[in-house]
Amino acid sequence: MSVESKASQEKQKSIDGTPHFIPYGRQWIDEEDIEAVVEALRSDWLTTGPKVGEFEKEFARFTGAREAVAVSSGTAALHSIMHAIGVSPVDEVIVPPITFVATANAVVFQGGKPVFADVDPETLLIDPEEIKSKITPRTKAIIAVDYAGQPCNYDALRAITDRYGITLIADACHALGAKYKGEKVGVLADLTAFSFHPVKHITTGEGGMVTTNDTKLADKMRRFRNHGIDSDHSQRAELGTWYYEMADLGYNYRITDIQCALGLSQLRKLPGQLIRRQEIAQQYNKAFSGIPGIRPLTLVPEVYHAYHLYVISYCPRGSNTNRGDLFIKLHEKGVGANIHYIPVHLHPFYQKRFGYQKGDYPKAEKAYEQIISLPIYPRMAERDIRRVIDTVTRIAEVYAA
Ligand SMILES: *Cc1c(COP(=O)(O)O)cnc(C)c1O
């Protein structure tokens, strides 16, 4: 038995016989991944060496984008994008309220104002109709979030950005491997951000990537991740020079060679894992259809959903129970459900800094009261999938009775 499967068997056991905890998401690291990291540790380069460029090249190939720029997190990817397109204190950027705070924070890092546009309650994707009423002469860009792994309506978004001459950004931190009308996420927007946090599709511990077809913007982001300096250490070593210039203010958003070695190894396994995520989602869809009070989010036609999250809306009729009770009961039974997300405009920072209030985005706020994300990850055991289905179904049926 491999070390790995022994360890995972240990994890299934528990001291008092209660079933093990099923998290909502989990990484999958195998022996190949570990060997790739060990090899990087034994090499000459721990940071910004050959593995960074290799990972970028393979990632660009996977998404079909001309350029991929690897950085230290998904948040750094979003910040690099905001810098590259020149967001400044006079600018507004339109974002959905149902997303992780980092999407909006990236605008604030540059001094800009995030302007929220409400979501479509069926999909929780930003609603193009809502965007139209939020556009002003200050609007610099739209950040579309491919929530849960389902691509936004890129045709409608592109029509708006073309009409107003603004930039279309995708926060695809949920959507690596997703497709819209046959085209992969990564080439649908002008610039696209990805995250390699352990709950995402592939992991580098922490890490992120930007894809774009614009080489100038890619170069700008490569400088931004390295203090705004025009060359990196390995490039200067190759040329035998010490001289460099700092053109812009940048940060240390570098990703290490160790992380990129892991990313390369993880990327090779992505296609099979996407299929597995689809299979799990289909089992859930089938099991929950007809269960009172439970409605999976609507699947849009002509998309390939990457299922970073499996989100249901829970709204039992004629009962005063709510999603909060379901969350507690699931956790009591060892099912690690989670809530994605508290609408960003409801956070104290956004209320204080920009004056947003409860009631500003009614569709997002109503959805937030009902949504719950159920466990989904490629390595999920069949018996765990059944346990989630049985547990959710039993709770829903008790409340509906
Ligand atoms: C995970 C995530 C981020 C941030 O990525 P990090 O790698 O954790 O910095 C941004 N936006 C969304 C939608 C995410 O899910």
GROMACS .gro file of C-alpha atoms and ligand atoms in nm:
model
  416
    1MET     CA    1   0.000   0.000   0.000
    2SER     CA    2   0.134   0.343  -0.087
    3VAL     CA    3   0.212   0.595   0.185
    4GLU     CA    4  -0.060   0.809   0.039
    5SER     CA    5  -0.346   0.560   0.059
    6LYS     CA    6  -0.240   0.456   0.409
    7ALA     CA    7  -0.262   0.817   0.520
    8SER     CA    8  -0.603   0.862   0.364
    9GLN     CA    9  -0.727   0.541   0.531
   10GLU     CA   10  -0.616   0.677   0.866
   11LYS     CA   11  -0.817   0.987   0.797
   12GLN     CA   12  -1.135   0.783   0.736
   13LYS     CA   13  -1.118   0.630   1.083
   14SER     CA   14  -1.229   0.810   1.393
   15ILE     CA   15  -1.188   0.734   1.760
   16ASP     CA   16  -1.550   0.711   1.871
   17GLY     CA   17  -1.697   0.562   1.554
   18THR     CA   18  -1.863   0.882   1.431
   19PRO     CA   19  -1.825   0.921   1.057
   20HIS     CA   20  -1.533   1.133   0.936
   21PHE     CA   21  -1.578   1.496   0.837
   22ILE     CA   22  -1.629   1.562   0.465
   23PRO     CA   23  -1.485   1.904   0.373
   24TYR     CA   24  -1.648   2.120   0.103
   25GLY     CA   25  -1.331   2.113  -0.104
   26ARG     CA   26  -0.992   1.951  -0.082
   27GLN     CA   27  -0.666   1.935  -0.276
   28TRP     CA   28  -0.534   1.616  -0.436
   29ILE     CA   29  -0.158   1.576  -0.399
   30ASP     CA   30  -0.008   1.250  -0.523
   31GLU     CA   31   0.343   1.099  -0.521
   32GLU     CA   32   0.422   1.252  -0.862
   33ASP     CA   33   0.347   1.597  -0.726
   34ILE     CA   34   0.571   1.535  -0.425
   35GLU     CA   35   0.855   1.414  -0.647
   36ALA     CA   36   0.821   1.721  -0.870
   37VAL     CA   37   0.856   1.948  -0.566
   38VAL     CA   38   1.153   1.752  -0.430
   39GLU     CA   39   1.325   1.780  -0.768
   40ALA     CA   40   1.276   2.157  -0.764
   41LEU     CA   41   1.417   2.174  -0.411
   42ARG     CA   42   1.731   1.996  -0.532
   43SER     CA   43   1.775   2.233  -0.829
   44ASP     CA   44   1.968   2.559  -0.849
   45TRP     CA   45   1.657   2.776  -0.853
   46LEU     CA   46   1.411   2.797  -0.569
   47THR     CA   47   1.237   3.108  -0.698
   48THR     CA   48   1.196   3.261  -1.046
   49GLY     CA   49   1.389   2.995  -1.237
   50PRO     CA   50   1.297   2.773  -1.531
   51LYS     CA   51   0.983   2.625  -1.372
   52VAL     CA   52   0.800   2.960  -1.368
   53GLY     CA   53   0.831   3.001  -1.744
   54GLU     CA   54   0.748   2.635  -1.805
   55PHE     CA   55   0.434   2.658  -1.594
   56GLU     CA   56   0.330   2.977  -1.772
   57LYS     CA   57   0.383   2.813  -2.110
   58GLU     CA   58   0.182   2.502  -2.024
   59PHE     CA   59  -0.095   2.708  -1.866
   60ALA     CA   60  -0.114   2.933  -2.173
   61ARG     CA   61  -0.131   2.622  -2.390
   62PHE     CA   62  -0.411   2.473  -2.178
   63THR     CA   63  -0.627   2.786  -2.193
   64GLY     CA   64  -0.535   2.884  -2.549
   65ALA     CA   65  -0.416   3.230  -2.440
   66ARG     CA   66  -0.101   3.387  -2.590
   67GLU     CA   67   0.040   3.488  -2.252
   68ALA     CA   68   0.022   3.357  -1.897
   69VAL     CA   69   0.181   3.543  -1.605
   70ALA     CA   70   0.230   3.346  -1.282
   71VAL     CA   71   0.208   3.531  -0.951
   72SER     CA   72   0.191   3.454  -0.578
   73SER     CA   73  -0.190   3.432  -0.542
   74GLY     CA   74  -0.521   3.483  -0.717
   75THR     CA   75  -0.547   3.813  -0.534
   76ALA     CA   76  -0.207   3.918  -0.672
   77ALA     CA   77  -0.334   3.818  -1.018
   78LEU     CA   78  -0.636   4.048  -0.981
   79HIS     CA   79  -0.420   4.332  -0.844
   80SER     CA   80  -0.170   4.290  -1.131
   81ILE     CA   81  -0.458   4.320  -1.378
   82MET     CA   82  -0.588   4.637  -1.212
   83HIS     CA   83  -0.236   4.783  -1.231
   84ALA     CA   84  -0.184   4.674  -1.594
   85ILE     CA   85  -0.501   4.844  -1.717
   86GLY     CA   86  -0.415   5.154  -1.512
   87VAL     CA   87  -0.698   5.164  -1.259
   88SER     CA   88  -0.652   5.479  -1.048
   89PRO     CA   89  -0.852   5.683  -0.793
   90VAL     CA   90  -1.066   5.843  -1.064
   91ASP     CA   91  -1.188   5.505  -1.190
   92GLU     CA   92  -1.481   5.277  -1.122
   93VAL     CA   93  -1.482   4.904  -1.188
   94ILE     CA   94  -1.805   4.705  -1.201
   95VAL     CA   95  -1.809   4.379  -1.002
   96PRO     CA   96  -2.081   4.141  -0.877
   97PRO     CA   97  -2.171   4.147  -0.505
   98ILE     CA   98  -2.166   3.765  -0.485
   99THR     CA   99  -1.795   3.691  -0.495
  100PHE     CA  100  -1.494   3.656  -0.269
  101VAL     CA  101  -1.388   3.994  -0.128
  102ALA     CA  102  -1.058   3.982  -0.321
  103THR     CA  103  -1.239   4.063  -0.650
  104ALA     CA  104  -1.351   4.403  -0.521
  105ASN     CA  105  -1.045   4.458  -0.300
  106ALA     CA  106  -0.819   4.452  -0.607
  107VAL     CA  107  -0.995   4.764  -0.734
  108VAL     CA  108  -0.950   4.936  -0.396
  109PHE     CA  109  -0.575   4.848  -0.389
  110GLN     CA  110  -0.538   5.082  -0.687
  111GLY     CA  111  -0.752   5.352  -0.525
  112GLY     CA  112  -1.049   5.280  -0.754
  113LYS     CA  113  -1.413   5.233  -0.658
  114PRO     CA  114  -1.583   4.897  -0.696
  115VAL     CA  115  -1.936   4.953  -0.822
  116PHE     CA  116  -2.155   4.649  -0.773
  117ALA     CA  117  -2.404   4.527  -1.031
  118ASP     CA  118  -2.660   4.275  -0.906
  119VAL     CA  119  -2.663   3.908  -1.005
  120ASP     CA  120  -2.909   3.691  -1.193
  121PRO     CA  121  -3.081   3.503  -0.907
  122GLU     CA  122  -3.096   3.179  -1.107
  123THR     CA  123  -2.720   3.153  -1.169
  124LEU     CA  124  -2.566   3.413  -0.934
  125LEU     CA  125  -2.365   3.542  -1.231
  126ILE     CA  126  -2.342   3.918  -1.289
  127ASP     CA  127  -2.650   4.032  -1.482
  128PRO     CA  128  -2.561   4.226  -1.800
  129GLU     CA  129  -2.887   4.423  -1.771
  130GLU     CA  130  -2.786   4.540  -1.422
  131ILE     CA  131  -2.445   4.646  -1.552
  132LYS     CA  132  -2.596   4.886  -1.806
  133SER     CA  133  -2.744   5.111  -1.537
  134LYS     CA  134  -2.411   5.123  -1.347
  135ILE     CA  135  -2.193   5.250  -1.632
  136THR     CA  136  -2.068   5.608  -1.593
  137PRO     CA  137  -1.793   5.809  -1.767
  138ARG     CA  138  -1.561   5.682  -1.490
  139THR     CA  139  -1.619   5.311  -1.562
  140LYS     CA  140  -1.286   5.157  -1.654
  141ALA     CA  141  -1.365   4.785  -1.659
  142ILE     CA  142  -1.603   4.506  -1.567
  143ILE     CA  143  -1.485   4.207  -1.365
  144ALA     CA  144  -1.704   3.908  -1.445
  145VAL     CA  145  -1.687   3.630  -1.186
  146ASP     CA  146  -1.747   3.281  -1.322
  147TYR     CA  147  -1.924   3.187  -1.001
  148ALA     CA  148  -1.901   2.824  -0.889
  149GLY     CA  149  -1.726   2.740  -1.218
  150GLN     CA  150  -1.996   2.845  -1.464
  151PRO     CA  151  -1.887   3.105  -1.722
  152CYS     CA  152  -2.079   3.433  -1.738
  153ASN     CA  153  -2.272   3.547  -2.044
  154TYR     CA  154  -1.962   3.663  -2.233
  155ASP     CA  155  -2.149   3.757  -2.552
  156ALA     CA  156  -2.363   4.005  -2.361
  157LEU     CA  157  -2.067   4.131  -2.157
  158ARG     CA  158  -1.854   4.181  -2.467
  159ALA     CA  159  -2.134   4.375  -2.635
  160ILE     CA  160  -2.135   4.616  -2.339
  161THR     CA  161  -1.756   4.656  -2.313
  162ASP     CA  162  -1.729   4.712  -2.692
  163ARG     CA  163  -2.006   4.968  -2.686
  164TYR     CA  164  -1.851   5.172  -2.403
  165GLY     CA  165  -1.485   5.107  -2.485
  166ILE     CA  166  -1.404   4.950  -2.147
  167THR     CA  167  -1.197   4.647  -2.050
  168LEU     CA  168  -1.349   4.305  -1.984
  169ILE     CA  169  -1.181   4.116  -1.700
  170ALA     CA  170  -1.268   3.766  -1.580
  171ASP     CA  171  -1.217   3.648  -1.226
  172ALA     CA  172  -1.200   3.280  -1.317
  173CYS     CA  173  -1.068   3.164  -0.982
  174HIS     CA  174  -1.359   2.913  -0.982
  175ALA     CA  175  -1.351   2.826  -1.347
  176LEU     CA  176  -1.023   2.673  -1.465
  177GLY     CA  177  -1.120   2.436  -1.748
  178ALA     CA  178  -1.471   2.579  -1.799
  179LYS     CA  179  -1.596   2.667  -2.148
  180TYR     CA  180  -1.843   2.911  -2.298
  181LYS     CA  181  -1.978   2.817  -2.642
  182GLY     CA  182  -1.681   2.586  -2.690
  183GLU     CA  183  -1.422   2.849  -2.595
  184LYS     CA  184  -1.212   2.806  -2.284
  185VAL     CA  185  -1.218   3.042  -1.991
  186GLY     CA  186  -0.888   3.227  -2.016
  187VAL     CA  187  -0.949   3.375  -2.363
  188LEU     CA  188  -1.307   3.503  -2.321
  189ALA     CA  189  -1.210   3.827  -2.145
  190ASP     CA  190  -0.922   4.069  -2.217
  191LEU     CA  191  -0.748   3.950  -1.901
  192THR     CA  192  -0.837   3.653  -1.680
  193ALA     CA  193  -0.733   3.575  -1.321
  194PHE     CA  194  -0.692   3.226  -1.172
  195SER     CA  195  -0.609   3.103  -0.821
  196PHE     CA  196  -0.412   2.798  -0.707
  197HIS     CA  197  -0.530   2.798  -0.347
  198PRO     CA  198  -0.576   2.436  -0.224
  199VAL     CA  199  -0.956   2.436  -0.263
  200LYS     CA  200  -0.933   2.546  -0.627
  201HIS     CA  201  -0.898   2.311  -0.927
  202ILE     CA  202  -0.520   2.284  -0.910
  203THR     CA  203  -0.293   2.404  -0.633
  204THR     CA  204   0.055   2.544  -0.576
  205GLY     CA  205  -0.013   2.601  -0.203
  206GLU     CA  206  -0.069   2.968  -0.275
  207GLY     CA  207  -0.047   3.096  -0.630
  208GLY     CA  208  -0.223   3.263  -0.918
  209MET     CA  209  -0.208   3.330  -1.292
  210VAL     CA  210  -0.324   3.592  -1.539
  211THR     CA  211  -0.392   3.496  -1.900
  212THR     CA  212  -0.418   3.749  -2.184
  213ASN     CA  213  -0.349   3.785  -2.555
  214ASP     CA  214  -0.194   4.127  -2.494
  215THR     CA  215   0.185   4.091  -2.473
  216LYS     CA  216   0.240   4.450  -2.360
  217LEU     CA  217   0.008   4.404  -2.062
  218ALA     CA  218   0.174   4.070  -1.983
  219ASP     CA  219   0.516   4.240  -1.973
  220LYS     CA  220   0.375   4.510  -1.748
  221MET     CA  221   0.243   4.246  -1.507
  222ARG     CA  222   0.578   4.060  -1.511
  223ARG     CA  223   0.743   4.383  -1.396
  224PHE     CA  224   0.470   4.451  -1.142
  225ARG     CA  225   0.525   4.114  -0.971
  226ASN     CA  226   0.894   4.198  -0.931
  227HIS     CA  227   0.900   4.550  -0.777
  228GLY     CA  228   0.846   4.717  -1.115
  229ILE     CA  229   1.194   4.608  -1.225
  230ASP     CA  230   1.253   4.540  -1.595
  231SER     CA  231   1.446   4.212  -1.561
  232ASP     CA  232   1.457   3.931  -1.310
  233HIS     CA  233   1.757   3.780  -1.133
  234SER     CA  234   1.790   3.477  -1.360
  235GLN     CA  235   1.776   3.693  -1.675
  236ARG     CA  236   2.058   3.914  -1.543
  237ALA     CA  237   2.260   3.605  -1.444
  238GLU     CA  238   2.230   3.479  -1.800
  239LEU     CA  239   2.343   3.812  -1.947
  240GLY     CA  240   2.622   3.855  -1.692
  241THR     CA  241   2.504   4.200  -1.587
  242TRP     CA  242   2.402   4.376  -1.269
  243TYR     CA  243   2.213   4.664  -1.427
  244TYR     CA  244   1.837   4.699  -1.405
  245GLU     CA  245   1.580   4.975  -1.406
  246MET     CA  246   1.268   5.020  -1.199
  247ALA     CA  247   1.012   5.180  -1.427
  248ASP     CA  248   0.694   5.155  -1.218
  249LEU     CA  249   0.615   5.088  -0.855
  250GLY     CA  250   0.563   4.715  -0.811
  251TYR     CA  251   0.536   4.452  -0.541
  252ASN     CA  252   0.693   4.121  -0.459
  253TYR     CA  253   0.421   3.903  -0.609
  254ARG     CA  254   0.664   3.638  -0.734
  255ILE     CA  255   0.574   3.270  -0.729
  256THR     CA  256   0.854   3.023  -0.653
  257ASP     CA  257   1.002   2.755  -0.877
  258ILE     CA  258   0.903   2.504  -0.609
  259GLN     CA  259   0.539   2.609  -0.645
  260CYS     CA  260   0.552   2.609  -1.024
  261ALA     CA  261   0.696   2.255  -1.025
  262LEU     CA  262   0.389   2.153  -0.827
  263GLY     CA  263   0.163   2.352  -1.059
  264LEU     CA  264   0.304   2.179  -1.369
  265SER     CA  265   0.247   1.839  -1.215
  266GLN     CA  266  -0.106   1.934  -1.103
  267LEU     CA  267  -0.199   2.075  -1.443
  268ARG     CA  268  -0.135   1.737  -1.608
  269LYS     CA  269  -0.411   1.586  -1.395
  270LEU     CA  270  -0.666   1.860  -1.447
  271PRO     CA  271  -0.860   1.710  -1.744
  272GLY     CA  272  -0.945   1.389  -1.558
  273GLN     CA  273  -1.038   1.583  -1.247
  274LEU     CA  274  -1.278   1.808  -1.437
  275ILE     CA  275  -1.461   1.498  -1.558
  276ARG     CA  276  -1.484   1.372  -1.201
  277ARG     CA  277  -1.627   1.705  -1.079
  278GLN     CA  278  -1.891   1.683  -1.354
  279GLU     CA  279  -1.981   1.328  -1.249
  280ILE     CA  280  -2.028   1.427  -0.886
  281ALA     CA  281  -2.241   1.729  -0.985
  282GLN     CA  282  -2.459   1.507  -1.203
  283GLN     CA  283  -2.515   1.264  -0.916
  284TYR     CA  284  -2.620   1.557  -0.697
  285ASN     CA  285  -2.847   1.704  -0.968
  286LYS     CA  286  -3.022   1.371  -1.010
  287ALA     CA  287  -3.058   1.306  -0.638
  288PHE     CA  288  -3.191   1.652  -0.550
  289SER     CA  289  -3.441   1.693  -0.832
  290GLY     CA  290  -3.781   1.666  -0.669
  291ILE     CA  291  -3.655   1.706  -0.312
  292PRO     CA  292  -3.875   1.971  -0.150
  293GLY     CA  293  -3.704   2.302  -0.079
  294ILE     CA  294  -3.386   2.223  -0.269
  295ARG     CA  295  -3.297   2.383  -0.600
  296PRO     CA  296  -2.953   2.356  -0.757
  297LEU     CA  297  -2.841   2.674  -0.935
  298THR     CA  298  -2.951   2.695  -1.296
  299LEU     CA  299  -2.715   2.552  -1.556
  300VAL     CA  300  -2.689   2.781  -1.857
  301PRO     CA  301  -2.698   2.614  -2.202
  302GLU     CA  302  -2.380   2.603  -2.412
  303VAL     CA  303  -2.142   2.608  -2.116
  304TYR     CA  304  -1.906   2.352  -1.971
  305HIS     CA  305  -1.927   2.401  -1.595
  306ALA     CA  306  -1.597   2.346  -1.408
  307TYR     CA  307  -1.779   2.288  -1.073
  308HIS     CA  308  -1.537   2.443  -0.830
  309LEU     CA  309  -1.848   2.463  -0.610
  310TYR     CA  310  -2.178   2.278  -0.607
  311VAL     CA  311  -2.430   2.532  -0.482
  312ILE     CA  312  -2.793   2.470  -0.392
  313SER     CA  313  -3.058   2.717  -0.294
  314TYR     CA  314  -3.248   2.598   0.014
  315CYS     CA  315  -3.591   2.745   0.067
  316PRO     CA  316  -3.838   2.511   0.232
  317ARG     CA  317  -4.197   2.621   0.176
  318GLY     CA  318  -4.426   2.667   0.475
  319SER     CA  319  -4.140   2.627   0.717
  320ASN     CA  320  -3.953   2.883   0.918
  321THR     CA  321  -3.633   2.687   0.903
  322ASN     CA  322  -3.362   2.832   0.693
  323ARG     CA  323  -3.026   2.779   0.535
  324GLY     CA  324  -2.852   2.852   0.867
  325ASP     CA  325  -3.023   2.551   1.029
  326LEU     CA  326  -2.930   2.332   0.736
  327PHE     CA  327  -2.567   2.443   0.772
  328ILE     CA  328  -2.563   2.353   1.144
  329LYS     CA  329  -2.736   2.017   1.095
  330LEU     CA  330  -2.501   1.920   0.811
  331HIS     CA  331  -2.198   2.005   1.025
  332GLU     CA  332  -2.342   1.799   1.313
  333LYS     CA  333  -2.349   1.504   1.071
  334GLY     CA  334  -1.994   1.568   0.952
  335VAL     CA  335  -2.087   1.724   0.619
  336GLY     CA  336  -1.872   2.032   0.564
  337ALA     CA  337  -2.106   2.263   0.379
  338ASN     CA  338  -2.006   2.626   0.333
  339ILE     CA  339  -2.156   2.959   0.227
  340HIS     CA  340  -2.024   3.137  -0.084
  341TYR     CA  341  -2.054   3.430  -0.029
  342ILE     CA  342  -2.161   3.701   0.211
  343PRO     CA  343  -2.240   3.979  -0.042
  344VAL     CA  344  -1.932   4.202  -0.054
  345HIS     CA  345  -2.123   4.531  -0.011
  346LEU     CA  346  -2.250   4.409   0.329
  347HIS     CA  347  -1.902   4.393   0.481
  348PRO     CA  348  -1.828   4.678   0.726
  349PHE     CA  349  -1.530   4.801   0.523
  350TYR     CA  350  -1.741   4.851   0.210
  351GLN     CA  351  -2.021   5.018   0.406
  352LYS     CA  352  -1.780   5.257   0.580
  353ARG     CA  353  -1.557   5.335   0.284
  354PHE     CA  354  -1.815   5.359   0.005
  355GLY     CA  355  -2.149   5.395   0.184
  356TYR     CA  356  -2.306   5.075   0.057
  357GLN     CA  357  -2.606   4.954   0.258
  358LYS     CA  358  -2.825   4.655   0.312
  359GLY     CA  359  -3.098   4.670   0.049
  360ASP     CA  360  -2.871   4.804  -0.226
  361TYR     CA  361  -2.853   4.467  -0.407
  362PRO     CA  362  -3.175   4.282  -0.323
  363LYS     CA  363  -3.120   3.983  -0.554
  364ALA     CA  364  -2.775   3.908  -0.413
  365GLU     CA  365  -2.900   3.957  -0.057
  366LYS     CA  366  -3.199   3.724  -0.103
  367ALA     CA  367  -2.982   3.458  -0.267
  368TYR     CA  368  -2.730   3.484   0.015
  369GLU     CA  369  -3.001   3.384   0.266
  370GLN     CA  370  -3.065   3.061   0.075
  371ILE     CA  371  -2.740   2.935  -0.074
  372ILE     CA  372  -2.521   2.659   0.059
  373SER     CA  373  -2.223   2.487  -0.107
  374LEU     CA  374  -2.203   2.109  -0.072
  375PRO     CA  375  -1.878   1.909  -0.076
  376ILE     CA  376  -1.727   1.852  -0.421
  377TYR     CA  377  -1.369   1.755  -0.500
  378PRO     CA  378  -1.223   1.502  -0.745
  379ARG     CA  379  -1.102   1.261  -0.484
  380MET     CA  380  -1.436   1.241  -0.307
  381ALA     CA  381  -1.526   0.878  -0.233
  382GLU     CA  382  -1.854   0.736  -0.371
  383ARG     CA  383  -1.972   0.657  -0.019
  384ASP     CA  384  -1.909   1.021   0.082
  385ILE     CA  385  -2.115   1.146  -0.213
  386ARG     CA  386  -2.397   0.912  -0.103
  387ARG     CA  387  -2.362   1.031   0.256
  388VAL     CA  388  -2.397   1.396   0.150
  389ILE     CA  389  -2.704   1.312  -0.061
  390ASP     CA  390  -2.868   1.105   0.216
  391THR     CA  391  -2.795   1.362   0.486
  392VAL     CA  392  -2.924   1.660   0.286
  393THR     CA  393  -3.230   1.469   0.167
  394ARG     CA  394  -3.323   1.348   0.516
  395ILE     CA  395  -3.295   1.697   0.667
  396ALA     CA  396  -3.498   1.851   0.382
  397GLU     CA  397  -3.769   1.586   0.412
  398VAL     CA  398  -3.803   1.632   0.787
  399TYR     CA  399  -3.851   2.006   0.738
  400ALA     CA  400  -4.094   1.958   0.452
  401ALA     CA  401  -4.311   1.709   0.647
  402LIG     C1  402  -0.998   3.217  -0.440
  402LIG     C2  403  -1.053   3.339  -0.503
  402LIG     C3  404  -0.980   3.458  -0.514
  402LIG     C4  405  -0.847   3.480  -0.447
  402LIG     O1  406  -0.752   3.386  -0.476
  402LIG     P1  407  -0.630   3.365  -0.371
  402LIG     O2  408  -0.540   3.273  -0.448
  402LIG     O3  409  -0.688   3.300  -0.249
  402LIG     O4  410  -0.570   3.497  -0.345
  402LIG     C5  411  -1.037   3.562  -0.584
  402LIG     N1  412  -1.160   3.554  -0.637
  402LIG     C6  413  -1.235   3.442  -0.625
  402LIG     C7  414  -1.370   3.438  -0.688
  402LIG     C8  415  -1.184   3.332  -0.556
  402LIG     O5  416  -1.260   3.223  -0.543
   0.00000   0.00000   0.00000
